[in-house]
XYZ file of N, CA and C in Angstrom:
378
model
N 96.873 117.564 163.316
C 97.800 117.432 162.264
C 97.757 116.041 161.705
N 97.713 115.857 160.443
C 97.634 114.540 159.804
C 98.995 113.868 159.758
N 98.947 112.552 159.657
C 100.174 111.762 159.586
C 100.738 111.826 158.134
N 102.031 112.047 158.040
C 102.672 112.191 156.754
C 103.850 111.238 156.647
N 104.216 110.876 155.399
C 105.412 109.969 155.234
C 106.658 110.793 155.423
N 107.678 110.080 155.842
C 109.058 110.643 155.939
C 110.058 109.615 155.496
N 111.277 110.098 155.248
C 112.380 109.275 154.916
C 113.507 109.552 155.885
N 114.327 108.539 156.176
C 115.453 108.804 157.014
C 116.606 107.836 156.673
N 117.799 108.250 157.043
C 118.970 107.432 156.873
C 119.861 107.572 158.137
N 120.440 106.452 158.549
C 121.358 106.410 159.647
C 122.777 106.684 159.119
N 123.513 107.642 159.754
C 124.863 107.906 159.357
C 125.770 107.017 160.123
N 126.818 106.517 159.481
C 127.716 105.555 160.063
C 129.119 106.070 159.945
N 129.935 105.976 160.994
C 131.363 106.167 160.938
C 132.013 104.838 160.614
N 132.750 104.894 159.518
C 133.445 103.679 159.008
C 134.939 104.003 158.993
N 135.618 103.733 160.127
C 137.009 104.172 160.280
C 137.982 103.485 159.283
N 137.633 102.296 158.905
C 138.477 101.559 157.903
C 137.546 101.006 156.840
N 137.371 101.788 155.791
C 136.391 101.425 154.737
C 136.569 100.011 154.192
N 137.808 99.573 154.079
C 138.059 98.276 153.549
C 137.513 97.129 154.435
N 137.328 97.394 155.707
C 136.814 96.382 156.579
C 135.248 96.412 156.686
N 134.653 97.479 156.372
C 133.200 97.553 156.366
C 132.547 97.603 157.735
N 133.337 97.721 158.792
C 132.799 97.863 160.181
C 132.383 99.295 160.379
N 131.293 99.518 161.123
C 130.836 100.845 161.385
C 130.206 101.045 162.755
N 130.064 102.337 163.083
C 129.389 102.709 164.317
C 128.366 103.752 163.935
N 127.119 103.605 164.369
C 126.103 104.629 164.057
C 126.412 105.960 164.794
N 126.435 107.029 164.007
C 126.783 108.342 164.630
C 125.787 109.420 164.251
N 124.698 109.115 163.554
C 123.730 110.139 163.258
C 122.501 109.635 162.521
N 121.504 110.490 162.475
C 120.251 110.222 161.759
C 119.873 111.486 160.994
N 119.508 111.391 159.721
C 118.983 112.495 158.925
C 117.569 112.097 158.541
N 116.617 112.993 158.783
C 115.194 112.710 158.534
C 114.630 113.828 157.684
N 113.850 113.457 156.660
C 113.237 114.413 155.717
C 111.777 114.105 155.590
N 110.901 115.112 155.750
C 109.489 114.974 155.509
C 109.042 116.080 154.595
N 108.789 115.761 153.339
C 108.526 116.754 152.307
C 107.209 117.467 152.624
N 106.180 116.745 152.965
C 104.880 117.363 153.180
C 104.837 118.335 154.357
N 105.684 118.115 155.399
C 105.707 119.009 156.481
C 106.934 119.972 156.426
N 107.619 119.996 155.311
C 108.736 120.850 155.048
C 109.757 120.850 156.182
N 110.225 119.571 156.434
C 111.183 119.363 157.562
C 112.370 118.568 157.076
N 113.538 119.064 157.448
C 114.822 118.327 157.315
C 115.560 118.510 158.582
N 115.899 117.474 159.242
C 116.636 117.560 160.522
C 117.644 116.425 160.633
N 118.594 116.688 161.483
C 119.571 115.598 161.781
C 119.994 115.698 163.226
N 120.421 114.562 163.744
C 120.983 114.464 165.059
C 122.298 113.642 164.860
N 123.369 114.105 165.471
C 124.605 113.390 165.400
C 125.129 113.135 166.831
N 125.847 112.083 167.048
C 126.432 111.767 168.315
C 127.633 110.938 168.077
N 128.794 111.520 168.350
C 130.072 110.785 168.130
C 130.336 109.842 169.268
N 130.691 108.600 168.984
C 131.067 107.600 169.960
C 132.534 107.296 169.746
N 133.394 108.173 170.249
C 134.796 108.033 170.038
C 135.354 106.708 170.477
N 134.922 106.239 171.644
C 135.457 104.947 172.124
C 135.046 103.790 171.257
N 133.890 103.770 170.707
C 133.444 102.729 169.805
C 134.220 102.746 168.525
N 134.426 103.982 167.998
C 135.163 104.104 166.734
C 136.582 103.623 166.932
N 137.193 104.007 168.053
C 138.608 103.596 168.295
C 138.651 102.072 168.628
N 137.559 101.481 169.091
C 137.587 100.059 169.230
C 137.734 99.356 167.911
N 137.199 99.937 166.879
C 137.322 99.392 165.527
C 138.652 99.722 164.861
N 139.168 100.932 165.208
C 140.455 101.314 164.668
C 141.092 102.253 165.668
N 142.076 101.841 166.426
C 142.756 102.679 167.430
C 143.351 103.971 166.822
N 143.622 103.920 165.546
C 144.242 105.117 164.916
C 143.226 105.922 164.128
N 141.921 105.710 164.412
C 140.872 106.477 163.671
C 141.008 107.951 163.910
N 140.719 108.723 162.881
C 140.748 110.185 162.920
C 139.415 110.694 163.495
N 139.273 110.608 164.813
C 138.050 110.962 165.493
C 137.714 112.427 165.230
N 138.706 113.303 165.287
C 138.502 114.724 165.027
C 137.952 114.973 163.638
N 138.515 114.251 162.663
C 137.986 114.309 161.300
C 136.578 113.877 161.150
N 136.214 112.839 161.837
C 134.809 112.341 161.829
C 133.923 113.379 162.443
N 134.353 113.992 163.555
C 133.567 114.999 164.196
C 133.344 116.190 163.265
N 134.402 116.572 162.484
C 134.314 117.678 161.570
C 133.320 117.363 160.403
N 133.359 116.071 159.929
C 132.372 115.684 158.905
C 130.950 115.739 159.466
N 130.742 115.321 160.650
C 129.413 115.360 161.295
C 128.929 116.796 161.448
N 129.893 117.745 161.782
C 129.516 119.117 161.882
C 129.103 119.663 160.527
N 129.806 119.241 159.478
C 129.476 119.660 158.150
C 128.092 119.179 157.753
N 127.755 117.926 158.109
C 126.456 117.374 157.793
C 125.360 118.232 158.460
N 125.586 118.577 159.739
C 124.661 119.425 160.444
C 124.486 120.774 159.814
N 125.558 121.355 159.343
C 125.513 122.707 158.674
C 124.663 122.603 157.363
N 124.938 121.587 156.613
C 124.167 121.472 155.347
C 122.734 121.189 155.625
N 122.454 120.373 156.639
C 121.065 120.049 156.996
C 120.311 121.322 157.418
N 120.988 122.188 158.227
C 120.313 123.397 158.755
C 120.274 124.522 157.698
N 121.211 124.468 156.776
C 121.266 125.538 155.781
C 121.910 126.781 156.342
N 121.762 127.894 155.654
C 122.283 129.110 156.080
C 123.550 129.564 155.355
N 124.050 130.756 155.647
C 125.140 131.317 154.844
C 126.465 130.542 154.934
N 126.708 129.834 156.040
C 127.983 129.159 156.167
C 127.919 127.665 155.894
N 126.833 127.211 155.200
C 126.632 125.816 154.952
C 127.100 125.333 153.593
N 127.659 126.248 152.832
C 128.188 125.896 151.487
C 127.067 125.788 150.476
N 127.467 125.470 149.225
C 126.499 125.382 148.138
C 125.367 124.371 148.379
N 125.700 123.203 148.964
C 124.683 122.192 149.194
C 123.662 122.659 150.186
N 124.110 123.444 151.156
C 123.198 123.964 152.153
C 122.229 125.025 151.708
N 122.438 125.490 150.471
C 121.544 126.518 149.938
C 120.438 125.932 149.093
N 120.523 124.637 148.811
C 119.467 123.963 147.998
C 118.196 123.785 148.788
N 117.182 123.424 148.086
C 115.868 123.072 148.702
C 116.036 121.864 149.622
N 115.162 121.669 150.588
C 115.304 120.670 151.516
C 115.439 119.240 150.937
N 114.650 118.948 149.974
C 114.671 117.687 149.334
C 115.995 117.377 148.689
N 116.545 118.370 148.010
C 117.865 118.250 147.365
C 118.968 118.089 148.386
N 118.834 118.843 149.491
C 119.832 118.675 150.605
C 119.819 117.286 151.158
N 118.576 116.773 151.382
C 118.509 115.418 151.908
C 119.135 114.379 150.956
N 118.842 114.495 149.668
C 119.408 113.594 148.690
C 120.950 113.719 148.666
N 121.493 114.939 148.784
C 122.896 115.159 148.788
C 123.521 114.495 150.042
N 122.834 114.659 151.189
C 123.374 114.096 152.445
C 123.337 112.547 152.465
N 122.415 111.914 151.790
C 122.262 110.476 151.844
C 122.874 109.816 150.570
N 123.497 110.578 149.717
C 124.170 109.962 148.534
C 125.299 109.085 148.973
N 125.416 107.896 148.407
C 126.489 106.962 148.802
C 127.844 107.571 148.538
N 128.737 107.360 149.512
C 130.092 107.826 149.415
C 131.019 106.753 150.038
N 132.268 106.728 149.580
C 133.233 105.852 150.119
C 134.157 106.687 151.023
N 133.557 107.166 152.071
C 134.365 107.972 153.043
C 134.174 107.435 154.464
N 134.753 108.082 155.378
C 134.674 107.618 156.755
C 133.325 107.852 157.394
N 132.478 108.761 156.859
C 131.102 108.887 157.241
C 130.184 108.565 156.094
N 129.417 107.547 156.262
C 128.584 107.046 155.160
C 127.107 106.979 155.590
N 126.220 107.290 154.691
C 124.791 107.130 154.950
C 124.405 105.614 154.800
N 123.478 105.170 155.644
C 122.965 103.786 155.465
C 121.831 103.867 154.498
N 121.106 102.754 154.334
C 119.995 102.700 153.434
C 118.884 103.692 153.868
N 118.088 104.178 152.919
C 116.947 104.991 153.285
C 115.743 104.163 153.680
N 115.204 104.535 154.791
C 113.933 103.879 155.247
C 112.838 104.928 155.332
N 111.640 104.433 155.461
C 110.471 105.341 155.475
C 109.655 105.059 156.761
N 108.779 106.027 157.029
C 107.852 105.882 158.144
C 106.729 106.921 157.977
N 105.886 106.991 159.008
C 104.808 107.941 159.032
C 104.867 108.701 160.380
N 104.593 109.987 160.276
C 104.562 110.811 161.484
C 103.705 112.082 161.303
N 103.216 112.562 162.441
C 102.600 113.891 162.436
C 103.564 114.914 162.986
N 104.697 114.429 163.561
C 105.680 115.297 164.220
C 107.106 114.800 163.856
N 107.668 115.285 162.755
C 108.976 114.810 162.318
C 110.076 115.020 163.297
N 110.040 116.120 164.049
C 111.087 116.377 165.057
C 111.037 115.302 166.117
N 109.854 114.922 166.597
C 109.748 113.854 167.532
C 110.145 112.490 166.970
N 109.881 112.251 165.669
C 110.298 111.021 165.061
C 111.784 110.952 164.954
N 112.420 112.051 164.673
C 113.864 112.123 164.601
C 114.489 111.844 166.001
N 113.887 112.443 167.010
C 114.411 112.201 168.382
C 114.216 110.703 168.750
N 113.099 110.116 168.410
C 112.847 108.719 168.746
C 113.834 107.825 167.988
N 114.067 108.056 166.725
C 114.917 107.264 165.966
C 116.406 107.432 166.485
N 116.802 108.645 166.784
C 118.118 108.861 167.311
C 118.311 108.095 168.633
N 117.278 108.126 169.466
C 117.371 107.348 170.703
C 117.562 105.839 170.510
N 117.003 105.331 169.401
C 117.102 103.942 169.160
C 118.450 103.574 168.529
N 118.942 104.362 167.606
C 120.151 103.950 166.897
C 121.472 104.544 167.379
N 121.370 105.542 168.233
C 122.589 106.176 168.674
C 122.961 105.819 170.122
N 122.191 104.954 170.768
C 122.467 104.650 172.173
C 123.406 103.471 172.273
């Protein structure tokens, strides 16, 4: 299998948007040439509460579950989850002023996007 370009964004929990502090809670990876869109999320409740003891951890977990649903697609993923993979990725990484925000988009090369996603998640979510 040949090496192909991919794009990814790290998802951040920002419990108090006005302060700009965040905790990495997920990675979304898209590889157009290999028809791959995947995400990994991992909630770090204690880290989020260290930034804001009153953070809505359950709300953040619900938002991460919604991200996973849109990423995977399917009948219960809503209108965004019905779009083509590239459009779903763009929707997931669109800037928002909410408690779960995408970071900048980065690129890389891989022959195995699932392995690249696992490697990136291991680096940013630990």
